[in-house]
JSON list of C-alpha atoms in Angstrom, two decimals:
[
{"chain": "A", "resi": 211, "resn": "MET", "atom": "CA", "xyz": [-29.22, -2.06, 18.41]},
{"chain": "A", "resi": 212, "resn": "PRO", "atom": "CA", "xyz": [-29.90, -0.18, 15.15]},
{"chain": "A", "resi": 213, "resn": "LYS", "atom": "CA", "xyz": [-31.82, -2.16, 12.58]},
{"chain": "A", "resi": 214, "resn": "LYS", "atom": "CA", "xyz": [-29.17, -1.49, 9.90]},
{"chain": "A", "resi": 215, "resn": "GLN", "atom": "CA", "xyz": [-25.64, -1.84, 11.32]},
{"chain": "A", "resi": 216, "resn": "THR", "atom": "CA", "xyz": [-22.67, -0.11, 9.80]},
{"chain": "A", "resi": 217, "resn": "ARG", "atom": "CA", "xyz": [-20.03, -2.37, 8.17]},
{"chain": "A", "resi": 218, "resn": "ALA", "atom": "CA", "xyz": [-17.73, -1.66, 11.15]},
{"chain": "A", "resi": 219, "resn": "ALA", "atom": "CA", "xyz": [-20.39, -2.84, 13.55]},
{"chain": "A", "resi": 220, "resn": "GLN", "atom": "CA", "xyz": [-21.15, -5.95, 11.44]},
{"chain": "A", "resi": 221, "resn": "LEU", "atom": "CA", "xyz": [-17.41, -6.82, 11.35]},
{"chain": "A", "resi": 222, "resn": "ALA", "atom": "CA", "xyz": [-17.09, -6.26, 15.10]},
{"chain": "A", "resi": 223, "resn": "ARG", "atom": "CA", "xyz": [-19.88, -8.73, 15.78]},
{"chain": "A", "resi": 224, "resn": "GLN", "atom": "CA", "xyz": [-18.17, -11.27, 13.47]},
{"chain": "A", "resi": 225, "resn": "ILE", "atom": "CA", "xyz": [-14.87, -10.83, 15.18]},
{"chain": "A", "resi": 226, "resn": "GLN", "atom": "CA", "xyz": [-16.52, -11.01, 18.67]},
{"chain": "A", "resi": 227, "resn": "ALA", "atom": "CA", "xyz": [-18.14, -14.32, 17.65]},
{"chain": "A", "resi": 228, "resn": "ALA", "atom": "CA", "xyz": [-14.81, -15.81, 16.44]},
{"chain": "A", "resi": 229, "resn": "THR", "atom": "CA", "xyz": [-12.57, -14.49, 19.25]},
{"chain": "A", "resi": 230, "resn": "GLY", "atom": "CA", "xyz": [-14.69, -14.00, 22.31]},
{"chain": "A", "resi": 231, "resn": "LEU", "atom": "CA", "xyz": [-13.30, -10.50, 22.77]},
{"chain": "A", "resi": 232, "resn": "PRO", "atom": "CA", "xyz": [-15.70, -7.96, 24.27]},
{"chain": "A", "resi": 233, "resn": "TYR", "atom": "CA", "xyz": [-17.82, -6.19, 21.66]},
{"chain": "A", "resi": 234, "resn": "THR", "atom": "CA", "xyz": [-16.58, -2.70, 22.71]},
{"chain": "A", "resi": 235, "resn": "ARG", "atom": "CA", "xyz": [-12.93, -3.99, 22.04]},
{"chain": "A", "resi": 236, "resn": "CYS", "atom": "CA", "xyz": [-13.92, -5.45, 18.74]},
{"chain": "A", "resi": 237, "resn": "LEU", "atom": "CA", "xyz": [-15.64, -2.26, 17.72]},
{"chain": "A", "resi": 238, "resn": "LYS", "atom": "CA", "xyz": [-12.51, -0.30, 18.63]},
{"chain": "A", "resi": 239, "resn": "LEU", "atom": "CA", "xyz": [-10.51, -2.60, 16.31]},
{"chain": "A", "resi": 240, "resn": "CYS", "atom": "CA", "xyz": [-12.96, -1.82, 13.53]},
{"chain": "A", "resi": 241, "resn": "GLU", "atom": "CA", "xyz": [-13.01, 2.01, 13.84]},
{"chain": "A", "resi": 242, "resn": "PRO", "atom": "CA", "xyz": [-12.78, 3.66, 10.41]},
{"chain": "A", "resi": 243, "resn": "PHE", "atom": "CA", "xyz": [-9.59, 5.59, 9.77]},
{"chain": "A", "resi": 244, "resn": "GLU", "atom": "CA", "xyz": [-8.06, 7.25, 6.70]},
{"chain": "A", "resi": 245, "resn": "GLY", "atom": "CA", "xyz": [-4.64, 5.95, 5.96]},
{"chain": "A", "resi": 246, "resn": "SER", "atom": "CA", "xyz": [-2.36, 6.82, 3.03]},
{"chain": "A", "resi": 247, "resn": "TRP", "atom": "CA", "xyz": [-4.56, 4.90, 0.51]},
{"chain": "A", "resi": 248, "resn": "GLY", "atom": "CA", "xyz": [-7.68, 6.75, 1.56]},
{"chain": "A", "resi": 249, "resn": "ARG", "atom": "CA", "xyz": [-5.95, 10.07, 1.39]},
{"chain": "A", "resi": 250, "resn": "LEU", "atom": "CA", "xyz": [-4.69, 9.26, -2.13]},
{"chain": "A", "resi": 251, "resn": "ALA", "atom": "CA", "xyz": [-8.26, 8.23, -3.09]},
{"chain": "A", "resi": 252, "resn": "ARG", "atom": "CA", "xyz": [-9.54, 11.57, -1.76]},
{"chain": "A", "resi": 253, "resn": "GLU", "atom": "CA", "xyz": [-7.04, 13.50, -3.91]},
{"chain": "A", "resi": 254, "resn": "LEU", "atom": "CA", "xyz": [-7.64, 11.40, -7.05]},
{"chain": "A", "resi": 255, "resn": "ARG", "atom": "CA", "xyz": [-11.39, 12.15, -6.69]},
{"chain": "A", "resi": 256, "resn": "ALA", "atom": "CA", "xyz": [-10.58, 15.89, -6.25]},
{"chain": "A", "resi": 257, "resn": "ALA", "atom": "CA", "xyz": [-8.53, 15.69, -9.50]},
{"chain": "A", "resi": 258, "resn": "GLY", "atom": "CA", "xyz": [-11.43, 14.15, -11.33]},
{"chain": "A", "resi": 259, "resn": "LEU", "atom": "CA", "xyz": [-10.04, 10.59, -11.44]},
{"chain": "A", "resi": 260, "resn": "ILE", "atom": "CA", "xyz": [-13.23, 9.24, -9.95]},
{"chain": "A", "resi": 261, "resn": "GLU", "atom": "CA", "xyz": [-12.96, 5.60, -11.20]},
{"chain": "A", "resi": 262, "resn": "ALA", "atom": "CA", "xyz": [-9.41, 5.27, -9.93]},
{"chain": "A", "resi": 263, "resn": "ALA", "atom": "CA", "xyz": [-10.48, 6.72, -6.54]},
{"chain": "A", "resi": 264, "resn": "ASP", "atom": "CA", "xyz": [-13.31, 4.24, -6.23]},
{"chain": "A", "resi": 265, "resn": "GLN", "atom": "CA", "xyz": [-11.16, 1.27, -7.18]},
{"chain": "A", "resi": 266, "resn": "LEU", "atom": "CA", "xyz": [-8.56, 2.28, -4.57]},
{"chain": "A", "resi": 267, "resn": "LEU", "atom": "CA", "xyz": [-11.12, 2.70, -1.88]},
{"chain": "A", "resi": 268, "resn": "ALA", "atom": "CA", "xyz": [-12.51, -0.76, -2.57]},
{"chain": "A", "resi": 269, "resn": "VAL", "atom": "CA", "xyz": [-9.01, -2.25, -2.30]},
{"chain": "A", "resi": 270, "resn": "ASP", "atom": "CA", "xyz": [-8.34, -0.28, 0.84]},
{"chain": "A", "resi": 271, "resn": "ALA", "atom": "CA", "xyz": [-11.60, -1.57, 2.36]},
{"chain": "A", "resi": 272, "resn": "VAL", "atom": "CA", "xyz": [-10.73, -5.31, 1.79]},
{"chain": "A", "resi": 273, "resn": "THR", "atom": "CA", "xyz": [-7.17, -4.96, 2.99]},
{"chain": "A", "resi": 274, "resn": "THR", "atom": "CA", "xyz": [-8.34, -3.10, 6.05]},
{"chain": "A", "resi": 275, "resn": "GLU", "atom": "CA", "xyz": [-10.83, -5.96, 6.81]},
{"chain": "A", "resi": 276, "resn": "ALA", "atom": "CA", "xyz": [-8.15, -8.53, 6.45]},
{"chain": "A", "resi": 277, "resn": "SER", "atom": "CA", "xyz": [-5.76, -6.52, 8.57]},
{"chain": "A", "resi": 278, "resn": "THR", "atom": "CA", "xyz": [-8.39, -6.21, 11.24]},
{"chain": "A", "resi": 279, "resn": "TRP", "atom": "CA", "xyz": [-8.87, -9.92, 11.43]},
{"chain": "A", "resi": 280, "resn": "PHE", "atom": "CA", "xyz": [-5.20, -10.46, 11.81]},
{"chain": "A", "resi": 281, "resn": "SER", "atom": "CA", "xyz": [-5.00, -7.81, 14.50]},
{"chain": "A", "resi": 282, "resn": "ALA", "atom": "CA", "xyz": [-7.81, -9.55, 16.40]},
{"chain": "A", "resi": 283, "resn": "GLY", "atom": "CA", "xyz": [-5.85, -12.74, 16.21]},
{"chain": "A", "resi": 284, "resn": "ALA", "atom": "CA", "xyz": [-2.78, -11.09, 17.46]},
{"chain": "A", "resi": 285, "resn": "GLU", "atom": "CA", "xyz": [-4.71, -9.62, 20.36]},
{"chain": "A", "resi": 286, "resn": "ILE", "atom": "CA", "xyz": [-5.84, -13.04, 21.43]},
{"chain": "A", "resi": 287, "resn": "GLU", "atom": "CA", "xyz": [-2.25, -14.29, 21.22]},
{"chain": "A", "resi": 288, "resn": "GLN", "atom": "CA", "xyz": [-1.05, -11.44, 23.41]},
{"chain": "A", "resi": 289, "resn": "LEU", "atom": "CA", "xyz": [-3.76, -12.13, 26.00]},
{"chain": "A", "resi": 290, "resn": "PHE", "atom": "CA", "xyz": [-3.64, -15.94, 26.26]},
{"chain": "A", "resi": 291, "resn": "TYR", "atom": "CA", "xyz": [-0.31, -17.10, 24.85]},
{"chain": "A", "resi": 292, "resn": "TYR", "atom": "CA", "xyz": [0.99, -18.19, 28.27]},
{"chain": "A", "resi": 293, "resn": "THR", "atom": "CA", "xyz": [-2.37, -19.32, 29.74]},
{"chain": "A", "resi": 294, "resn": "ASP", "atom": "CA", "xyz": [-4.45, -20.88, 26.93]},
{"chain": "A", "resi": 295, "resn": "ASN", "atom": "CA", "xyz": [-2.25, -21.64, 23.91]},
{"chain": "A", "resi": 296, "resn": "GLU", "atom": "CA", "xyz": [-4.91, -23.99, 22.51]},
{"chain": "A", "resi": 297, "resn": "ARG", "atom": "CA", "xyz": [-7.43, -20.99, 22.41]},
{"chain": "A", "resi": 298, "resn": "VAL", "atom": "CA", "xyz": [-4.76, -18.90, 20.72]},
{"chain": "A", "resi": 299, "resn": "GLN", "atom": "CA", "xyz": [-4.05, -21.41, 18.02]},
{"chain": "A", "resi": 300, "resn": "ARG", "atom": "CA", "xyz": [-7.81, -22.06, 17.40]},
{"chain": "A", "resi": 301, "resn": "THR", "atom": "CA", "xyz": [-8.63, -18.40, 17.23]},
{"chain": "A", "resi": 302, "resn": "TYR", "atom": "CA", "xyz": [-5.73, -17.33, 15.15]},
{"chain": "A", "resi": 303, "resn": "ARG", "atom": "CA", "xyz": [-6.64, -19.94, 12.55]},
{"chain": "A", "resi": 304, "resn": "ALA", "atom": "CA", "xyz": [-10.14, -18.66, 12.52]},
{"chain": "A", "resi": 305, "resn": "CYS", "atom": "CA", "xyz": [-8.97, -15.09, 12.11]},
{"chain": "A", "resi": 306, "resn": "SER", "atom": "CA", "xyz": [-6.55, -16.08, 9.40]},
{"chain": "A", "resi": 307, "resn": "ASP", "atom": "CA", "xyz": [-9.30, -17.97, 7.58]},
{"chain": "A", "resi": 308, "resn": "ALA", "atom": "CA", "xyz": [-11.57, -14.95, 7.76]},
{"chain": "A", "resi": 309, "resn": "ALA", "atom": "CA", "xyz": [-8.78, -12.62, 6.47]},
{"chain": "A", "resi": 310, "resn": "GLU", "atom": "CA", "xyz": [-8.04, -15.00, 3.56]},
{"chain": "A", "resi": 311, "resn": "GLU", "atom": "CA", "xyz": [-11.80, -15.20, 2.75]},
{"chain": "A", "resi": 312, "resn": "ALA", "atom": "CA", "xyz": [-12.09, -11.43, 2.62]},
{"chain": "A", "resi": 313, "resn": "LEU", "atom": "CA", "xyz": [-9.11, -11.11, 0.22]},
{"chain": "A", "resi": 314, "resn": "ASN", "atom": "CA", "xyz": [-10.21, -14.02, -1.95]},
{"chain": "A", "resi": 315, "resn": "ARG", "atom": "CA", "xyz": [-13.80, -12.63, -2.16]},
{"chain": "A", "resi": 316, "resn": "ALA", "atom": "CA", "xyz": [-12.30, -9.50, -3.85]},
{"chain": "A", "resi": 317, "resn": "GLY", "atom": "CA", "xyz": [-10.17, -11.58, -6.16]},
{"chain": "A", "resi": 318, "resn": "PHE", "atom": "CA", "xyz": [-6.80, -11.34, -4.24]},
{"chain": "A", "resi": 319, "resn": "ASP", "atom": "CA", "xyz": [-4.57, -14.09, -3.20]},
{"chain": "A", "resi": 320, "resn": "THR", "atom": "CA", "xyz": [-3.61, -14.05, 0.45]},
{"chain": "A", "resi": 321, "resn": "HIS", "atom": "CA", "xyz": [0.12, -14.25, 0.01]},
{"chain": "A", "resi": 322, "resn": "SER", "atom": "CA", "xyz": [0.75, -11.75, -2.76]},
{"chain": "A", "resi": 323, "resn": "ASN", "atom": "CA", "xyz": [1.61, -8.16, -3.25]},
{"chain": "A", "resi": 324, "resn": "ASP", "atom": "CA", "xyz": [-1.36, -7.56, -5.54]},
{"chain": "A", "resi": 325, "resn": "THR", "atom": "CA", "xyz": [-3.27, -5.21, -3.23]},
{"chain": "A", "resi": 326, "resn": "GLY", "atom": "CA", "xyz": [-0.21, -3.05, -2.87]},
{"chain": "A", "resi": 327, "resn": "ALA", "atom": "CA", "xyz": [0.35, -3.22, -6.68]},
{"chain": "A", "resi": 328, "resn": "GLU", "atom": "CA", "xyz": [-3.11, -1.78, -7.19]},
{"chain": "A", "resi": 329, "resn": "ALA", "atom": "CA", "xyz": [-2.30, 1.05, -4.77]},
{"chain": "A", "resi": 330, "resn": "TYR", "atom": "CA", "xyz": [0.86, 1.75, -6.85]},
{"chain": "A", "resi": 331, "resn": "HIS", "atom": "CA", "xyz": [-1.29, 1.71, -9.97]},
{"chain": "A", "resi": 332, "resn": "ALA", "atom": "CA", "xyz": [-3.36, 4.53, -8.32]},
{"chain": "A", "resi": 333, "resn": "ALA", "atom": "CA", "xyz": [-0.12, 6.40, -7.29]},
{"chain": "A", "resi": 334, "resn": "PHE", "atom": "CA", "xyz": [1.04, 6.17, -10.92]},
{"chain": "A", "resi": 335, "resn": "LEU", "atom": "CA", "xyz": [-2.16, 7.76, -12.11]},
{"chain": "A", "resi": 336, "resn": "ALA", "atom": "CA", "xyz": [-1.86, 10.48, -9.53]},
{"chain": "A", "resi": 337, "resn": "LEU", "atom": "CA", "xyz": [1.72, 11.34, -10.55]},
{"chain": "A", "resi": 338, "resn": "SER", "atom": "CA", "xyz": [0.77, 11.20, -14.18]},
{"chain": "A", "resi": 339, "resn": "LYS", "atom": "CA", "xyz": [-2.04, 13.70, -13.53]},
{"chain": "A", "resi": 340, "resn": "ALA", "atom": "CA", "xyz": [0.19, 15.78, -11.38]},
{"chain": "A", "resi": 341, "resn": "GLY", "atom": "CA", "xyz": [2.54, 15.98, -14.38]},
{"chain": "A", "resi": 342, "resn": "THR", "atom": "CA", "xyz": [-0.11, 17.70, -16.42]},
{"chain": "A", "resi": 343, "resn": "LEU", "atom": "CA", "xyz": [-0.73, 20.43, -13.78]},
{"chain": "A", "resi": 344, "resn": "SER", "atom": "CA", "xyz": [1.31, 23.59, -13.17]},
{"chain": "A", "resi": 345, "resn": "ASP", "atom": "CA", "xyz": [1.11, 22.81, -9.48]},
{"chain": "A", "resi": 346, "resn": "GLY", "atom": "CA", "xyz": [0.03, 19.24, -8.55]},
{"chain": "A", "resi": 347, "resn": "ARG", "atom": "CA", "xyz": [1.92, 19.18, -5.29]},
{"chain": "A", "resi": 348, "resn": "THR", "atom": "CA", "xyz": [-0.98, 18.00, -3.11]},
{"chain": "A", "resi": 349, "resn": "LEU", "atom": "CA", "xyz": [-1.70, 15.16, -5.56]},
{"chain": "A", "resi": 350, "resn": "ALA", "atom": "CA", "xyz": [2.01, 14.19, -5.74]},
{"chain": "A", "resi": 351, "resn": "ARG", "atom": "CA", "xyz": [2.28, 14.22, -1.94]},
{"chain": "A", "resi": 352, "resn": "ALA", "atom": "CA", "xyz": [-0.67, 11.76, -1.69]},
{"chain": "A", "resi": 353, "resn": "ALA", "atom": "CA", "xyz": [1.09, 9.43, -4.17]},
{"chain": "A", "resi": 354, "resn": "LEU", "atom": "CA", "xyz": [4.36, 9.76, -2.31]},
{"chain": "A", "resi": 355, "resn": "ASP", "atom": "CA", "xyz": [2.82, 8.69, 0.96]},
{"chain": "A", "resi": 356, "resn": "VAL", "atom": "CA", "xyz": [1.74, 5.31, -0.57]},
{"chain": "A", "resi": 357, "resn": "PHE", "atom": "CA", "xyz": [5.40, 4.19, -1.03]},
{"chain": "A", "resi": 358, "resn": "ALA", "atom": "CA", "xyz": [6.99, 2.42, 1.87]},
{"chain": "A", "resi": 359, "resn": "ASP", "atom": "CA", "xyz": [10.50, 3.30, 3.17]},
{"chain": "A", "resi": 360, "resn": "ASP", "atom": "CA", "xyz": [11.70, -0.11, 2.06]},
{"chain": "A", "resi": 361, "resn": "PRO", "atom": "CA", "xyz": [13.15, -0.17, -1.50]},
{"chain": "A", "resi": 362, "resn": "THR", "atom": "CA", "xyz": [13.32, -4.01, -1.76]},
{"chain": "A", "resi": 363, "resn": "TRP", "atom": "CA", "xyz": [9.68, -4.30, -0.63]},
{"chain": "A", "resi": 364, "resn": "CYS", "atom": "CA", "xyz": [8.74, -1.61, -3.16]},
{"chain": "A", "resi": 365, "resn": "SER", "atom": "CA", "xyz": [10.63, -3.58, -5.71]},
{"chain": "A", "resi": 366, "resn": "ASP", "atom": "CA", "xyz": [8.35, -6.67, -5.21]},
{"chain": "A", "resi": 367, "resn": "VAL", "atom": "CA", "xyz": [5.17, -4.47, -5.22]},
{"chain": "A", "resi": 368, "resn": "ILE", "atom": "CA", "xyz": [5.91, -2.45, -8.33]},
{"chain": "A", "resi": 369, "resn": "ARG", "atom": "CA", "xyz": [6.57, -5.64, -10.38]},
{"chain": "A", "resi": 370, "resn": "SER", "atom": "CA", "xyz": [3.40, -7.36, -9.23]},
{"chain": "A", "resi": 371, "resn": "ARG", "atom": "CA", "xyz": [0.46, -7.16, -11.59]},
{"chain": "A", "resi": 372, "resn": "GLY", "atom": "CA", "xyz": [-2.58, -6.75, -9.39]},
{"chain": "A", "resi": 373, "resn": "ARG", "atom": "CA", "xyz": [-5.70, -8.48, -10.43]},
{"chain": "A", "resi": 374, "resn": "GLU", "atom": "CA", "xyz": [-5.29, -7.62, -14.08]},
{"chain": "A", "resi": 375, "resn": "PRO", "atom": "CA", "xyz": [-2.70, -6.03, -16.33]},
{"chain": "A", "resi": 376, "resn": "PHE", "atom": "CA", "xyz": [-1.97, -2.32, -15.93]},
{"chain": "A", "resi": 377, "resn": "ALA", "atom": "CA", "xyz": [-0.60, -0.07, -18.65]},
{"chain": "A", "resi": 378, "resn": "TYR", "atom": "CA", "xyz": [2.45, 1.63, -17.13]},
{"chain": "A", "resi": 379, "resn": "GLU", "atom": "CA", "xyz": [3.62, 2.09, -20.67]},
{"chain": "A", "resi": 380, "resn": "ALA", "atom": "CA", "xyz": [1.32, 5.15, -20.92]},
{"chain": "A", "resi": 381, "resn": "ALA", "atom": "CA", "xyz": [4.15, 6.97, -18.99]},
{"chain": "A", "resi": 382, "resn": "ALA", "atom": "CA", "xyz": [6.08, 7.31, -22.37]},
{"chain": "A", "resi": 383, "resn": "ASP", "atom": "CA", "xyz": [3.53, 9.69, -23.69]},
{"chain": "A", "resi": 384, "resn": "LEU", "atom": "CA", "xyz": [3.20, 12.08, -20.77]},
{"chain": "A", "resi": 385, "resn": "THR", "atom": "CA", "xyz": [3.43, 15.76, -21.49]},
{"chain": "A", "resi": 386, "resn": "GLY", "atom": "CA", "xyz": [2.67, 18.86, -19.49]},
{"chain": "A", "resi": 387, "resn": "PRO", "atom": "CA", "xyz": [3.91, 22.24, -18.35]},
{"chain": "A", "resi": 388, "resn": "GLY", "atom": "CA", "xyz": [7.56, 22.88, -17.60]},
{"chain": "A", "resi": 389, "resn": "THR", "atom": "CA", "xyz": [7.13, 23.85, -13.96]},
{"chain": "A", "resi": 390, "resn": "PRO", "atom": "CA", "xyz": [9.47, 21.98, -11.54]},
{"chain": "A", "resi": 391, "resn": "PRO", "atom": "CA", "xyz": [6.62, 20.05, -9.79]},
{"chain": "A", "resi": 392, "resn": "ALA", "atom": "CA", "xyz": [5.14, 18.89, -13.10]},
{"chain": "A", "resi": 393, "resn": "VAL", "atom": "CA", "xyz": [8.48, 17.84, -14.59]},
{"chain": "A", "resi": 394, "resn": "ALA", "atom": "CA", "xyz": [9.38, 15.93, -11.44]},
{"chain": "A", "resi": 395, "resn": "ALA", "atom": "CA", "xyz": [5.89, 14.19, -11.41]},
{"chain": "A", "resi": 396, "resn": "ARG", "atom": "CA", "xyz": [6.36, 13.00, -14.97]},
{"chain": "A", "resi": 397, "resn": "LYS", "atom": "CA", "xyz": [9.85, 11.73, -14.13]},
{"chain": "A", "resi": 398, "resn": "ALA", "atom": "CA", "xyz": [8.50, 9.85, -11.18]},
{"chain": "A", "resi": 399, "resn": "ALA", "atom": "CA", "xyz": [5.78, 8.31, -13.37]},
{"chain": "A", "resi": 400, "resn": "ARG", "atom": "CA", "xyz": [8.20, 7.26, -16.03]},
{"chain": "A", "resi": 401, "resn": "ALA", "atom": "CA", "xyz": [10.48, 5.73, -13.44]},
{"chain": "A", "resi": 402, "resn": "MET", "atom": "CA", "xyz": [7.63, 3.69, -12.06]},
{"chain": "A", "resi": 403, "resn": "ALA", "atom": "CA", "xyz": [7.03, 2.36, -15.56]},
{"chain": "A", "resi": 404, "resn": "HIS", "atom": "CA", "xyz": [10.70, 1.40, -15.83]},
{"chain": "A", "resi": 405, "resn": "ALA", "atom": "CA", "xyz": [10.67, -0.38, -12.47]},
{"chain": "A", "resi": 406, "resn": "ALA", "atom": "CA", "xyz": [7.47, -2.25, -13.35]},
{"chain": "A", "resi": 407, "resn": "ALA", "atom": "CA", "xyz": [9.12, -3.67, -16.42]},
{"chain": "A", "resi": 408, "resn": "VAL", "atom": "CA", "xyz": [12.15, -5.22, -14.52]},
{"chain": "A", "resi": 409, "resn": "PRO", "atom": "CA", "xyz": [11.58, -9.02, -14.62]},
{"chain": "A", "resi": 410, "resn": "PHE", "atom": "CA", "xyz": [11.38, -11.32, -11.66]},
{"chain": "A", "resi": 411, "resn": "ARG", "atom": "CA", "xyz": [14.61, -13.29, -12.05]},
{"chain": "A", "resi": 412, "resn": "GLY", "atom": "CA", "xyz": [16.99, -13.01, -9.14]},
{"chain": "A", "resi": 413, "resn": "ASP", "atom": "CA", "xyz": [18.71, -10.63, -6.68]},
{"chain": "A", "resi": 414, "resn": "GLU", "atom": "CA", "xyz": [20.29, -8.48, -9.47]},
{"chain": "A", "resi": 415, "resn": "GLU", "atom": "CA", "xyz": [16.80, -7.57, -10.81]},
{"chain": "A", "resi": 416, "resn": "TRP", "atom": "CA", "xyz": [15.40, -7.27, -7.38]},
{"chain": "A", "resi": 417, "resn": "TYR", "atom": "CA", "xyz": [18.03, -4.57, -6.44]},
{"chain": "A", "resi": 418, "resn": "GLU", "atom": "CA", "xyz": [17.67, -2.96, -9.85]},
{"chain": "A", "resi": 419, "resn": "ALA", "atom": "CA", "xyz": [14.01, -2.32, -9.34]},
{"chain": "A", "resi": 420, "resn": "ALA", "atom": "CA", "xyz": [14.63, -1.20, -5.74]},
{"chain": "A", "resi": 421, "resn": "GLY", "atom": "CA", "xyz": [16.99, 1.43, -6.97]},
{"chain": "A", "resi": 422, "resn": "ILE", "atom": "CA", "xyz": [14.51, 2.66, -9.57]},
{"chain": "A", "resi": 423, "resn": "MET", "atom": "CA", "xyz": [11.90, 2.85, -6.77]},
{"chain": "A", "resi": 424, "resn": "VAL", "atom": "CA", "xyz": [14.33, 5.10, -4.74]},
{"chain": "A", "resi": 425, "resn": "GLU", "atom": "CA", "xyz": [14.39, 7.24, -7.84]},
{"chain": "A", "resi": 426, "resn": "VAL", "atom": "CA", "xyz": [10.53, 7.31, -8.04]},
{"chain": "A", "resi": 427, "resn": "ILE", "atom": "CA", "xyz": [10.33, 8.35, -4.34]},
{"chain": "A", "resi": 428, "resn": "TRP", "atom": "CA", "xyz": [13.02, 11.03, -4.80]},
{"chain": "A", "resi": 429, "resn": "ARG", "atom": "CA", "xyz": [11.16, 12.46, -7.84]},
{"chain": "A", "resi": 430, "resn": "ALA", "atom": "CA", "xyz": [7.74, 12.22, -6.22]},
{"chain": "A", "resi": 431, "resn": "GLY", "atom": "CA", "xyz": [9.21, 14.19, -3.23]},
{"chain": "A", "resi": 432, "resn": "GLU", "atom": "CA", "xyz": [10.41, 16.86, -5.70]},
{"chain": "A", "resi": 433, "resn": "ALA", "atom": "CA", "xyz": [6.90, 16.95, -7.28]},
{"chain": "A", "resi": 434, "resn": "ALA", "atom": "CA", "xyz": [5.38, 17.34, -3.79]},
{"chain": "A", "resi": 435, "resn": "GLY", "atom": "CA", "xyz": [7.67, 20.19, -3.00]},
{"chain": "A", "resi": 436, "resn": "LEU", "atom": "CA", "xyz": [9.49, 18.30, -0.33]},
{"chain": "A", "resi": 437, "resn": "PRO", "atom": "CA", "xyz": [13.16, 17.64, 0.22]},
{"chain": "A", "resi": 438, "resn": "PRO", "atom": "CA", "xyz": [14.03, 14.42, -1.64]},
{"chain": "A", "resi": 439, "resn": "LEU", "atom": "CA", "xyz": [13.92, 11.30, 0.51]},
{"chain": "A", "resi": 440, "resn": "GLU", "atom": "CA", "xyz": [12.94, 13.33, 3.58]},
{"chain": "A", "resi": 441, "resn": "GLY", "atom": "CA", "xyz": [12.43, 11.10, 6.57]},
{"chain": "A", "resi": 442, "resn": "ARG", "atom": "CA", "xyz": [13.19, 7.96, 4.55]},
{"chain": "A", "resi": 443, "resn": "ARG", "atom": "CA", "xyz": [16.27, 6.51, 6.07]},
{"chain": "A", "resi": 444, "resn": "ASN", "atom": "CA", "xyz": [16.17, 3.11, 4.29]},
{"chain": "A", "resi": 445, "resn": "CYS", "atom": "CA", "xyz": [15.76, 4.86, 0.91]},
{"chain": "A", "resi": 446, "resn": "GLN", "atom": "CA", "xyz": [18.77, 7.03, 1.76]},
{"chain": "A", "resi": 447, "resn": "ASP", "atom": "CA", "xyz": [20.86, 4.09, 2.76]},
{"chain": "A", "resi": 448, "resn": "HIS", "atom": "CA", "xyz": [19.97, 2.29, -0.45]},
{"chain": "A", "resi": 449, "resn": "LEU", "atom": "CA", "xyz": [20.96, 5.33, -2.46]},
{"chain": "A", "resi": 450, "resn": "ARG", "atom": "CA", "xyz": [24.32, 5.57, -0.69]},
{"chain": "A", "resi": 451, "resn": "ASP", "atom": "CA", "xyz": [25.05, 1.80, -0.61]},
{"chain": "A", "resi": 452, "resn": "PHE", "atom": "CA", "xyz": [23.85, 0.58, -4.00]},
{"chain": "A", "resi": 453, "resn": "MET", "atom": "CA", "xyz": [23.51, 3.65, -6.25]},
{"chain": "A", "resi": 454, "resn": "ASP", "atom": "CA", "xyz": [26.71, 5.55, -5.57]},
{"chain": "A", "resi": 455, "resn": "GLY", "atom": "CA", "xyz": [24.59, 8.26, -4.02]},
{"chain": "A", "resi": 456, "resn": "GLU", "atom": "CA", "xyz": [23.28, 9.47, -7.42]},
{"chain": "A", "resi": 457, "resn": "ILE", "atom": "CA", "xyz": [19.78, 9.60, -8.94]},
{"chain": "A", "resi": 458, "resn": "PRO", "atom": "CA", "xyz": [19.99, 9.07, -12.67]},
{"chain": "A", "resi": 459, "resn": "GLU", "atom": "CA", "xyz": [18.54, 11.58, -15.21]},
{"chain": "A", "resi": 460, "resn": "ARG", "atom": "CA", "xyz": [16.03, 10.15, -17.59]}
]
């Protein structure tokens, strides 16, 4: 065994101790991969937004660790639900506690949208930057991929604050070239600021912010050079059912 283990190897050993799963299986659960948050961080770094990239990678790491613990618990449940339910319950509690500890250690509450909110902060910065470039399509595409195809879930996330306040208000001062991708990126960023300002009150506000997030995803798609709402059936349904099929001009 190497003297200095990788973080994945260390986590795999911890999961093995908690679950009793074979080490090779635990290591498989912990294999590094680049998801949408990692890709956005890479594009932020390429655009010179180093601090934002580092912050997003840190959030990605802690959410990935928590998700891995939950995945390990789910695997034990699948294996032993009908044969050893006591083990399932004991192990799932241990995995849930470990996931909660990982999130709390980074300053996140377990049952909140704050990790997603910070990813949306990064997406806002990416769209804002893309709005200053004649062709920021790659950066806008990375931001677009962070948004889920679930407008009501997006509504909750965009209105969450993260670990500290974030200045979406900066969108009001965005300027840049008149190319279609840049104009669309600025519109997307301004719409994010508008959605973030919708208060948590009831269903009316929930759906209001959801509709604005459909607008964000539409504009981000334009900024990325893609057909608006391509492959996003739930956003398309929300646009048709709750927005009369029209994206507002701002």
